[in-house]
Short mmCIF file of C-alpha atoms in Angstrom, two decimals:
data_model
loop_
_atom_site.label_atom_id
_atom_site.label_comp_id
_atom_site.label_asym_id
_atom_site.label_seq_id
_atom_site.Cartn_x
_atom_site.Cartn_y
_atom_site.Cartn_z
CA MET A 1 -30.78 111.91 20.72
CA PHE A 2 -32.35 108.81 22.23
CA ASN A 3 -33.43 106.70 19.25
CA GLU A 4 -34.55 103.12 18.67
CA LYS A 5 -30.98 101.88 18.21
CA MET A 6 -29.88 103.32 21.55
CA PHE A 7 -32.98 101.84 23.19
CA LYS A 8 -31.96 98.36 21.98
CA LEU A 9 -28.43 98.82 23.35
CA VAL A 10 -29.81 99.81 26.74
CA VAL A 11 -32.00 96.69 26.77
CA VAL A 12 -29.01 94.47 25.89
CA PHE A 13 -26.86 95.92 28.67
CA ALA A 14 -29.73 95.57 31.11
CA VAL A 15 -30.10 91.89 30.24
CA LEU A 16 -26.36 91.35 30.61
CA PHE A 17 -26.43 93.07 33.98
CA ILE A 18 -29.41 91.12 35.30
CA PHE A 19 -28.42 87.71 33.98
CA GLY A 20 -24.68 88.02 33.94
CA PHE A 21 -23.38 90.20 36.72
CA THR A 22 -25.91 88.89 39.23
CA GLY A 23 -24.57 85.37 38.80
CA SER A 24 -27.83 83.98 37.43
CA GLY A 25 -29.24 83.09 34.03
CA ILE A 26 -26.91 82.51 31.10
CA ALA A 27 -23.73 83.30 33.04
CA GLN A 28 -24.57 81.10 36.00
CA LYS A 29 -21.80 78.81 37.20
CA HIS A 30 -22.85 75.17 37.41
CA GLU A 31 -20.91 73.25 40.06
CA LEU A 32 -20.47 69.48 39.95
CA THR A 33 -19.08 67.64 42.95
CA VAL A 34 -17.03 64.64 41.83
CA TRP A 35 -15.84 61.90 44.15
CA GLY A 36 -12.72 60.41 42.62
CA TYR A 37 -9.60 58.50 43.41
CA GLY A 38 -6.77 59.79 45.54
CA GLY A 39 -3.19 58.63 45.83
CA ILE A 40 -0.99 58.74 42.77
CA SER A 41 -3.98 59.00 40.42
CA LYS A 42 -5.30 62.18 42.06
CA PRO A 43 -3.10 64.65 40.09
CA PHE A 44 -4.13 63.00 36.82
CA TRP A 45 -7.86 63.26 37.46
CA GLU A 46 -7.54 66.79 38.82
CA LYS A 47 -5.87 67.75 35.55
CA ILE A 48 -8.62 66.04 33.50
CA MET A 49 -11.31 67.84 35.50
CA HIS A 50 -9.55 71.15 34.90
CA GLU A 51 -9.37 70.45 31.16
CA PHE A 52 -13.10 69.76 31.14
CA GLU A 53 -13.71 73.08 32.87
CA MET A 54 -11.63 74.86 30.22
CA ARG A 55 -13.63 73.19 27.44
CA THR A 56 -17.06 73.71 29.01
CA PRO A 57 -18.34 77.24 29.76
CA ASN A 58 -19.78 78.03 33.20
CA VAL A 59 -18.82 74.72 34.83
CA LYS A 60 -16.86 74.33 38.06
CA ILE A 61 -15.72 70.86 39.14
CA LYS A 62 -15.23 70.26 42.85
CA TYR A 63 -13.00 67.17 42.93
CA GLU A 64 -12.88 65.32 46.26
CA THR A 65 -11.25 62.05 47.39
CA PRO A 66 -13.15 60.87 50.51
CA LEU A 67 -12.72 57.18 49.61
CA GLN A 68 -8.93 57.27 49.71
CA GLY A 69 -7.40 54.62 51.94
CA LEU A 70 -10.66 52.73 52.51
CA GLU A 71 -11.05 48.99 51.93
CA ILE A 72 -13.45 48.27 49.04
CA SER A 73 -16.47 47.30 51.14
CA GLN A 74 -15.93 50.32 53.42
CA ALA A 75 -15.72 52.64 50.41
CA LEU A 76 -18.94 51.27 48.93
CA GLN A 77 -20.72 51.69 52.26
CA LYS A 78 -19.61 55.32 52.39
CA VAL A 79 -20.92 55.86 48.85
CA ARG A 80 -24.28 54.27 49.79
CA ILE A 81 -24.64 56.66 52.73
CA ALA A 82 -23.60 59.66 50.63
CA LEU A 83 -26.15 58.83 47.94
CA GLN A 84 -28.92 59.34 50.47
CA SER A 85 -27.66 62.75 51.52
CA GLU A 86 -28.90 65.92 49.85
CA ALA A 87 -25.34 67.22 50.03
CA GLY A 88 -23.91 64.12 48.35
CA PRO A 89 -21.75 64.06 45.20
CA ASN A 90 -23.03 64.40 41.63
CA VAL A 91 -20.55 62.03 40.00
CA VAL A 92 -18.79 59.11 41.70
CA PHE A 93 -15.78 57.07 40.56
CA SER A 94 -15.77 53.82 42.54
CA ASP A 95 -15.10 50.06 42.43
CA ALA A 96 -18.83 49.38 42.08
CA VAL A 97 -19.54 46.91 39.29
CA GLY A 98 -21.92 43.97 39.15
CA GLN A 99 -23.39 43.11 42.55
CA SER A 100 -21.84 46.09 44.33
CA LEU A 101 -23.23 48.48 41.71
CA ARG A 102 -26.62 46.81 42.10
CA GLU A 103 -26.49 47.59 45.83
CA LEU A 104 -25.94 51.28 45.05
CA VAL A 105 -28.80 51.32 42.56
CA LYS A 106 -31.10 49.85 45.22
CA THR A 107 -30.85 53.16 47.06
CA LYS A 108 -32.79 54.69 44.11
CA ASN A 109 -30.23 57.48 44.01
CA VAL A 110 -28.36 56.44 40.85
CA LEU A 111 -29.48 57.75 37.46
CA SER A 112 -30.00 55.37 34.55
CA LEU A 113 -27.64 56.28 31.69
CA ASP A 114 -29.61 54.60 28.89
CA ASN A 115 -30.44 57.88 27.13
CA ALA A 116 -26.86 59.12 27.48
CA TYR A 117 -25.54 55.84 26.03
CA ARG A 118 -27.67 56.40 22.94
CA LYS A 119 -27.04 60.15 22.65
CA TYR A 120 -23.25 59.96 22.99
CA GLY A 121 -22.80 56.63 21.21
CA TRP A 122 -21.33 54.85 24.21
CA ASP A 123 -23.25 51.69 23.31
CA ASN A 124 -21.10 51.46 20.15
CA LYS A 125 -17.91 52.86 21.66
CA ILE A 126 -17.51 50.82 24.88
CA TYR A 127 -16.66 47.11 24.56
CA GLN A 128 -19.80 45.02 24.93
CA SER A 129 -18.32 42.81 27.67
CA ALA A 130 -17.50 45.96 29.65
CA GLN A 131 -21.04 47.29 29.26
CA GLU A 132 -22.37 44.05 30.75
CA SER A 133 -20.56 44.81 34.01
CA VAL A 134 -22.72 47.90 34.56
CA THR A 135 -26.01 46.57 33.12
CA PHE A 136 -28.88 44.89 34.94
CA ASP A 137 -32.66 45.13 34.96
CA GLN A 138 -32.20 45.94 31.27
CA LYS A 139 -30.66 49.33 32.10
CA LYS A 140 -27.15 50.76 32.08
CA TRP A 141 -26.23 52.48 35.32
CA ALA A 142 -22.63 53.59 34.85
CA ILE A 143 -19.79 53.90 32.39
CA PRO A 144 -17.02 51.32 32.93
CA LEU A 145 -13.36 52.32 33.11
CA ASP A 146 -10.12 50.37 33.49
CA MET A 147 -10.30 47.13 31.50
CA GLU A 148 -7.95 44.97 33.50
CA VAL A 149 -6.28 41.58 33.65
CA VAL A 150 -4.38 40.34 36.69
CA GLY A 151 -1.09 38.56 36.23
CA TYR A 152 2.47 38.31 37.46
CA PHE A 153 4.86 41.23 37.14
CA TYR A 154 8.44 40.04 37.22
CA ASN A 155 11.99 41.31 37.53
CA LYS A 156 13.54 40.90 34.09
CA ASN A 157 17.07 41.31 35.45
CA ILE A 158 16.67 38.33 37.80
CA PHE A 159 15.09 36.23 35.05
CA GLU A 160 17.93 37.02 32.65
CA LYS A 161 20.58 36.35 35.28
CA LEU A 162 19.10 32.91 36.01
CA GLY A 163 18.27 32.14 32.38
CA LEU A 164 14.54 31.93 33.07
CA SER A 165 11.63 32.42 30.71
CA THR A 166 7.96 33.12 31.39
CA PRO A 167 5.93 29.92 32.01
CA ASP A 168 3.26 28.52 29.69
CA THR A 169 1.93 25.77 32.00
CA ILE A 170 1.09 25.68 35.69
CA ASP A 171 3.84 23.09 36.27
CA ALA A 172 6.33 25.40 34.59
CA PHE A 173 5.15 28.21 36.85
CA MET A 174 5.67 26.15 40.00
CA ASN A 175 9.13 25.08 38.78
CA LEU A 176 9.92 28.73 38.10
CA LEU A 177 9.07 29.67 41.69
CA LYS A 178 11.16 26.76 42.95
CA THR A 179 14.18 27.90 40.93
CA LEU A 180 13.82 31.47 42.15
CA THR A 181 13.52 30.31 45.77
CA ASN A 182 16.59 28.07 45.46
CA ALA A 183 18.49 31.06 44.08
CA GLY A 184 17.82 33.02 47.27
CA TYR A 185 14.79 35.08 46.23
CA TYR A 186 11.20 34.94 47.35
CA GLY A 187 9.52 33.39 44.35
CA THR A 188 6.56 35.75 44.74
CA ALA A 189 5.60 38.48 47.20
CA ILE A 190 2.27 38.24 49.04
CA GLY A 191 0.93 40.65 51.67
CA LEU A 192 -2.54 39.89 53.02
CA ARG A 193 -2.66 41.69 56.37
CA ALA A 194 -4.96 44.40 54.98
CA GLY A 195 -7.46 41.75 53.91
CA TRP A 196 -8.75 42.73 50.49
CA PRO A 197 -6.03 41.23 48.22
CA SER A 198 -6.85 37.80 49.64
CA ALA A 199 -10.09 37.20 47.70
CA LEU A 200 -8.61 38.69 44.54
CA MET A 201 -5.56 36.43 44.54
CA ALA A 202 -7.51 33.31 45.47
CA SER A 203 -10.04 34.08 42.74
CA GLU A 204 -7.26 34.17 40.15
CA TYR A 205 -6.46 30.56 41.01
CA MET A 206 -10.07 29.42 41.22
CA TYR A 207 -10.94 30.98 37.87
CA ILE A 208 -8.10 29.29 35.99
CA SER A 209 -9.14 25.98 37.54
CA ALA A 210 -12.96 26.17 37.53
CA GLY A 211 -13.80 28.82 34.93
CA THR A 212 -17.47 29.82 34.84
CA GLU A 213 -18.22 27.15 37.47
CA TYR A 214 -16.63 29.55 39.94
CA ILE A 215 -19.15 32.20 38.87
CA ALA A 216 -22.00 29.74 39.54
CA VAL A 217 -20.55 29.15 42.99
CA MET A 218 -20.27 32.86 43.81
CA GLU A 219 -23.81 33.52 42.58
CA GLY A 220 -25.19 30.73 44.77
CA ARG A 221 -26.25 28.50 41.88
CA LYS A 222 -23.77 25.83 43.04
CA LYS A 223 -22.50 25.04 46.51
CA TRP A 224 -18.90 25.89 47.23
CA VAL A 225 -18.15 22.43 48.64
CA ASP A 226 -19.51 20.81 45.48
CA SER A 227 -16.87 22.42 43.27
CA GLU A 228 -13.82 20.16 43.09
CA LYS A 229 -12.25 22.57 40.61
CA CYS A 230 -12.51 25.52 43.01
CA LEU A 231 -10.97 23.32 45.70
CA LYS A 232 -8.11 22.44 43.38
CA GLY A 233 -7.47 26.10 42.64
CA LEU A 234 -7.35 26.94 46.35
CA LYS A 235 -4.96 24.05 46.99
CA VAL A 236 -2.54 25.32 44.35
CA PHE A 237 -2.69 28.82 45.84
CA ARG A 238 -2.10 27.49 49.35
CA SER A 239 0.82 25.38 48.07
CA LEU A 240 2.79 28.59 47.41
CA VAL A 241 3.03 28.97 51.19
CA ASP A 242 3.41 25.26 51.93
CA LYS A 243 6.34 24.94 49.52
CA GLY A 244 8.04 28.10 50.79
CA TYR A 245 7.80 29.95 47.48
CA THR A 246 6.63 33.18 49.12
CA ASN A 247 7.91 35.58 51.74
CA PRO A 248 7.34 34.37 55.33
CA PHE A 249 4.21 35.47 57.19
CA VAL A 250 2.11 36.42 54.18
CA THR A 251 -0.65 37.57 56.54
CA GLY A 252 1.82 39.51 58.67
CA ILE A 253 2.66 42.09 56.02
CA ASP A 254 0.30 44.24 54.01
CA TYR A 255 -0.13 44.98 50.32
CA ASN A 256 2.38 47.85 50.25
CA GLN A 257 5.02 45.89 52.16
CA ALA A 258 4.74 43.09 49.61
CA ARG A 259 5.37 45.66 46.89
CA ASP A 260 8.46 46.80 48.78
CA LEU A 261 9.82 43.25 48.65
CA PHE A 262 9.45 43.31 44.88
CA PHE A 263 10.97 46.77 44.39
CA THR A 264 13.96 45.96 46.64
CA GLU A 265 14.59 42.80 44.56
CA LYS A 266 13.95 40.40 47.43
CA ALA A 267 10.96 38.95 45.57
CA ALA A 268 11.18 38.17 41.86
CA THR A 269 7.45 38.27 41.04
CA ILE A 270 4.22 39.77 42.36
CA LEU A 271 0.57 39.24 41.43
CA GLU A 272 -0.94 42.59 40.41
CA GLY A 273 -3.12 44.34 37.84
CA PRO A 274 -2.51 47.27 35.46
CA TRP A 275 -2.85 49.71 38.36
CA PHE A 276 0.61 48.51 39.42
CA ILE A 277 2.17 50.27 36.44
CA SER A 278 1.64 53.70 38.00
CA GLN A 279 3.39 52.44 41.14
CA ILE A 280 6.32 51.20 39.05
CA LYS A 281 6.49 54.60 37.37
CA GLU A 282 6.53 56.39 40.72
CA THR A 283 9.03 54.03 42.40
CA LYS A 284 11.45 53.88 39.44
CA PRO A 285 13.10 50.54 40.29
CA GLU A 286 16.63 49.82 39.07
CA PHE A 287 15.44 46.95 36.88
CA GLU A 288 13.09 46.39 33.97
CA VAL A 289 9.68 44.91 34.75
CA GLY A 290 7.84 42.35 32.59
CA PHE A 291 4.39 40.78 32.74
CA PHE A 292 2.87 37.34 32.12
CA CYS A 293 -0.52 35.78 32.76
CA LEU A 294 -0.71 32.86 35.16
CA PRO A 295 -1.09 29.65 33.09
CA PRO A 296 -4.34 27.74 33.63
CA ILE A 297 -4.52 25.00 36.26
CA ASN A 298 -7.14 23.33 34.09
CA PRO A 299 -6.13 23.73 30.40
CA ASP A 300 -9.78 23.34 29.35
CA THR A 301 -11.10 26.15 31.54
CA ASP A 302 -13.24 28.68 29.68
CA ILE A 303 -11.77 31.54 31.73
CA LYS A 304 -8.06 32.22 31.42
CA VAL A 305 -7.49 35.28 33.61
CA LEU A 306 -9.01 37.30 36.42
CA GLY A 307 -9.85 40.86 35.55
CA GLY A 308 -12.67 42.84 34.07
CA ILE A 309 -13.63 46.36 35.01
CA GLY A 310 -11.87 48.12 37.85
CA THR A 311 -13.87 51.34 37.98
CA SER A 312 -17.37 52.54 37.23
CA VAL A 313 -18.62 56.12 37.08
CA ILE A 314 -22.19 56.95 38.13
CA VAL A 315 -24.32 60.09 38.13
CA THR A 316 -26.47 60.57 41.23
CA THR A 317 -30.05 61.75 41.55
CA GLN A 318 -28.80 64.61 43.76
CA THR A 319 -27.64 66.24 40.52
CA LYS A 320 -29.99 69.08 39.61
CA PHE A 321 -32.01 68.51 36.47
CA GLU A 322 -30.32 71.44 34.70
CA ASP A 323 -26.87 70.04 35.61
CA ARG A 324 -27.39 66.45 34.48
CA GLU A 325 -26.47 67.06 30.85
CA LEU A 326 -23.19 68.59 32.02
CA ALA A 327 -22.53 65.49 34.11
CA PHE A 328 -23.14 63.31 31.04
CA GLN A 329 -20.75 65.51 29.04
CA LEU A 330 -18.11 64.97 31.74
CA LEU A 331 -18.55 61.19 31.44
CA ASP A 332 -18.28 61.44 27.67
CA PHE A 333 -14.99 63.34 28.06
CA VAL A 334 -13.66 60.76 30.55
CA ILE A 335 -14.34 57.91 28.08
CA SER A 336 -13.00 59.81 25.05
CA PRO A 337 -10.01 58.50 23.03
CA TYR A 338 -8.13 61.67 24.04
CA VAL A 339 -8.41 61.00 27.78
CA SER A 340 -8.02 57.23 27.32
CA GLU A 341 -4.67 57.68 25.62
CA LYS A 342 -3.46 60.00 28.37
CA TYR A 343 -4.74 57.52 30.98
CA ALA A 344 -2.66 54.75 29.40
CA VAL A 345 0.45 56.91 29.11
CA GLU A 346 0.38 58.46 32.58
CA LEU A 347 -1.18 55.75 34.76
CA GLY A 348 -0.92 52.58 32.68
CA ALA A 349 -4.71 52.14 32.77
CA ILE A 350 -6.61 50.82 29.76
CA ASN A 351 -10.14 52.02 29.07
CA PRO A 352 -12.56 49.58 27.36
CA ILE A 353 -12.63 51.45 24.04
CA ASP A 354 -10.48 51.58 20.92
CA PHE A 355 -7.99 54.40 21.30
CA PRO A 356 -4.66 55.30 19.66
CA VAL A 357 -1.78 53.12 20.85
CA THR A 358 1.06 55.56 20.27
CA LYS A 359 4.77 55.25 20.90
CA GLU A 360 4.25 57.30 24.05
CA ILE A 361 2.46 54.37 25.72
CA PRO A 362 5.08 52.42 27.73
CA PRO A 363 6.02 48.88 26.61
CA LEU A 364 4.69 47.29 29.82
CA THR A 365 1.28 48.86 29.29
CA ARG A 366 1.31 47.50 25.74
CA GLU A 367 2.01 43.99 27.07
CA ILE A 368 -1.08 44.18 29.26
CA ALA A 369 -3.13 45.64 26.41
CA GLN A 370 -2.12 42.63 24.30
CA ALA A 371 -3.23 40.27 27.10
CA ILE A 372 -6.58 42.06 27.23
CA LYS A 373 -6.95 41.69 23.49
CA MET A 374 -6.01 38.00 23.67
CA TYR A 375 -8.18 37.05 26.65
CA GLY A 376 -10.89 39.72 26.43
CA LYS A 377 -13.62 37.11 25.95
CA ALA A 378 -12.24 34.78 28.61
CA ILE A 379 -11.92 37.13 31.58
CA GLY A 380 -13.40 36.25 34.96
CA TYR A 381 -14.65 39.36 36.74
CA TRP A 382 -13.66 40.39 40.25
CA PRO A 383 -15.36 38.41 43.06
CA VAL A 384 -16.94 41.66 44.29
CA TYR A 385 -18.82 41.70 40.97
CA TYR A 386 -20.77 38.57 42.01
CA LEU A 387 -20.58 38.49 45.80
CA PRO A 388 -22.63 40.75 48.07
CA ALA A 389 -20.38 42.91 50.27
CA PRO A 390 -20.72 40.72 53.42
CA LEU A 391 -19.78 37.55 51.50
CA PHE A 392 -16.90 39.31 49.77
CA SER A 393 -15.54 40.40 53.16
CA LYS A 394 -16.02 36.85 54.46
CA LEU A 395 -14.05 35.39 51.56
CA ASN A 396 -11.18 37.79 52.25
CA SER A 397 -11.14 36.74 55.90
CA LEU A 398 -11.25 33.02 55.12
CA ILE A 399 -8.45 33.20 52.55
CA GLN A 400 -6.34 35.03 55.11
CA GLY A 401 -6.94 32.15 57.51
CA MET A 402 -6.09 29.59 54.85
CA MET A 403 -2.82 31.28 53.89
CA ALA A 404 -1.93 31.56 57.58
CA LYS A 405 -2.43 27.76 57.77
CA LYS A 406 -5.23 28.11 60.33
CA ILE A 407 -7.89 26.51 58.12
CA SER A 408 -7.77 24.19 55.11
CA PRO A 409 -8.88 25.00 51.54
CA PHE A 410 -11.92 22.77 52.09
CA ASP A 411 -12.78 24.71 55.26
CA VAL A 412 -12.90 27.88 53.14
CA LEU A 413 -15.52 26.34 50.86
CA LYS A 414 -17.54 24.93 53.76
CA LYS A 415 -17.60 28.22 55.66
CA MET A 416 -18.54 30.16 52.50
CA ASP A 417 -21.61 27.91 52.13
CA GLU A 418 -22.51 28.63 55.75
CA ALA A 419 -22.05 32.36 55.21
CA ARG A 420 -24.28 32.23 52.12
CA GLU A 421 -27.05 30.48 54.04
CA GLN A 422 -26.86 33.04 56.84
CA TYR A 423 -26.89 35.91 54.34
CA GLU A 424 -29.98 34.57 52.58
CA LYS A 425 -31.82 34.29 55.91
CA LEU A 426 -31.06 37.91 56.81
CA LYS A 427 -31.91 39.40 53.41
#
């Protein structure tokens, strides 16, 4: 007999049918398109996205890597264009911090994360210096990932064979390269044909000579030619070529070819960041690798290393209102201690939060983590953090010319001033 109880059951099944089986309502699948990194990090992030799906009902992550293989300025331009497309991504992992992030925000297609920072406690979880890299106009626009310092990775076997130790002064560093060169090795491997490593490497030397004065120069508060300390840093960097402490034709080989020189034990050192650890893990060289920070050119400099934040993660305005909370939950998962520990173990990357440093984390990653802890308040951020994209590209080009001995260190400074003036006129 059809009674009230049966009537309620019919209603329940009807609701389930309408809202569940039709693919709408409470059982609706929410899809987030995520632009992430490719290469050797792709399998890691695909696995993390899958874990998030397993933990979060009714969410499907579409993970894409359209920025793979692009130079930094090209990748940021592609992101800017995508942000203005209705079919663009919901979440983007990119190299955008500081000035480059500001350029993305100018499109008005990046969501402010201020409320999410408060709700999820990111303002207390993420290191304050790291938050500054994604904050301007009194708003936070991204979560920062990859707290990095750049330094020299070295072949421990070669060092032990020659009785060498890591240097603690710039003179000791130059003597180290001389000894390695006299022993038949390239003191350090450099490959600048691709362009982008040029500004990064030169900035390492300018920071440890000029400190925050270099920041003033990049921001246009001081002329390049007026900074004797920046000039000194460039001269020391150029001297690596002049003294023959590098491989020949540093602008004739690219970034990956320079790595090959290191892994085949032709070069004893190479200037890299923590991202290099994943390459070491994949290559499996027949020697142990160590790490040291380049000693300061000016002992009194207030910045000791180049580094900062390597990745930021934004949420775009293309994300439907009902999907935005899910996007914030994804970011919260990415910055969690759980994922951060896995990130350190599998890729050698160090997120700017406190997370468990277990025995599973490789010794080399621990060395870099110690450097971050030691110099965390004296890190000079990437030049792309301060320089607009056209000036960053110009610096790469000029450093290439300098290391190819086509222009002098002073010419680099002079031409950067000219490029700044032209940029300001066209703004």
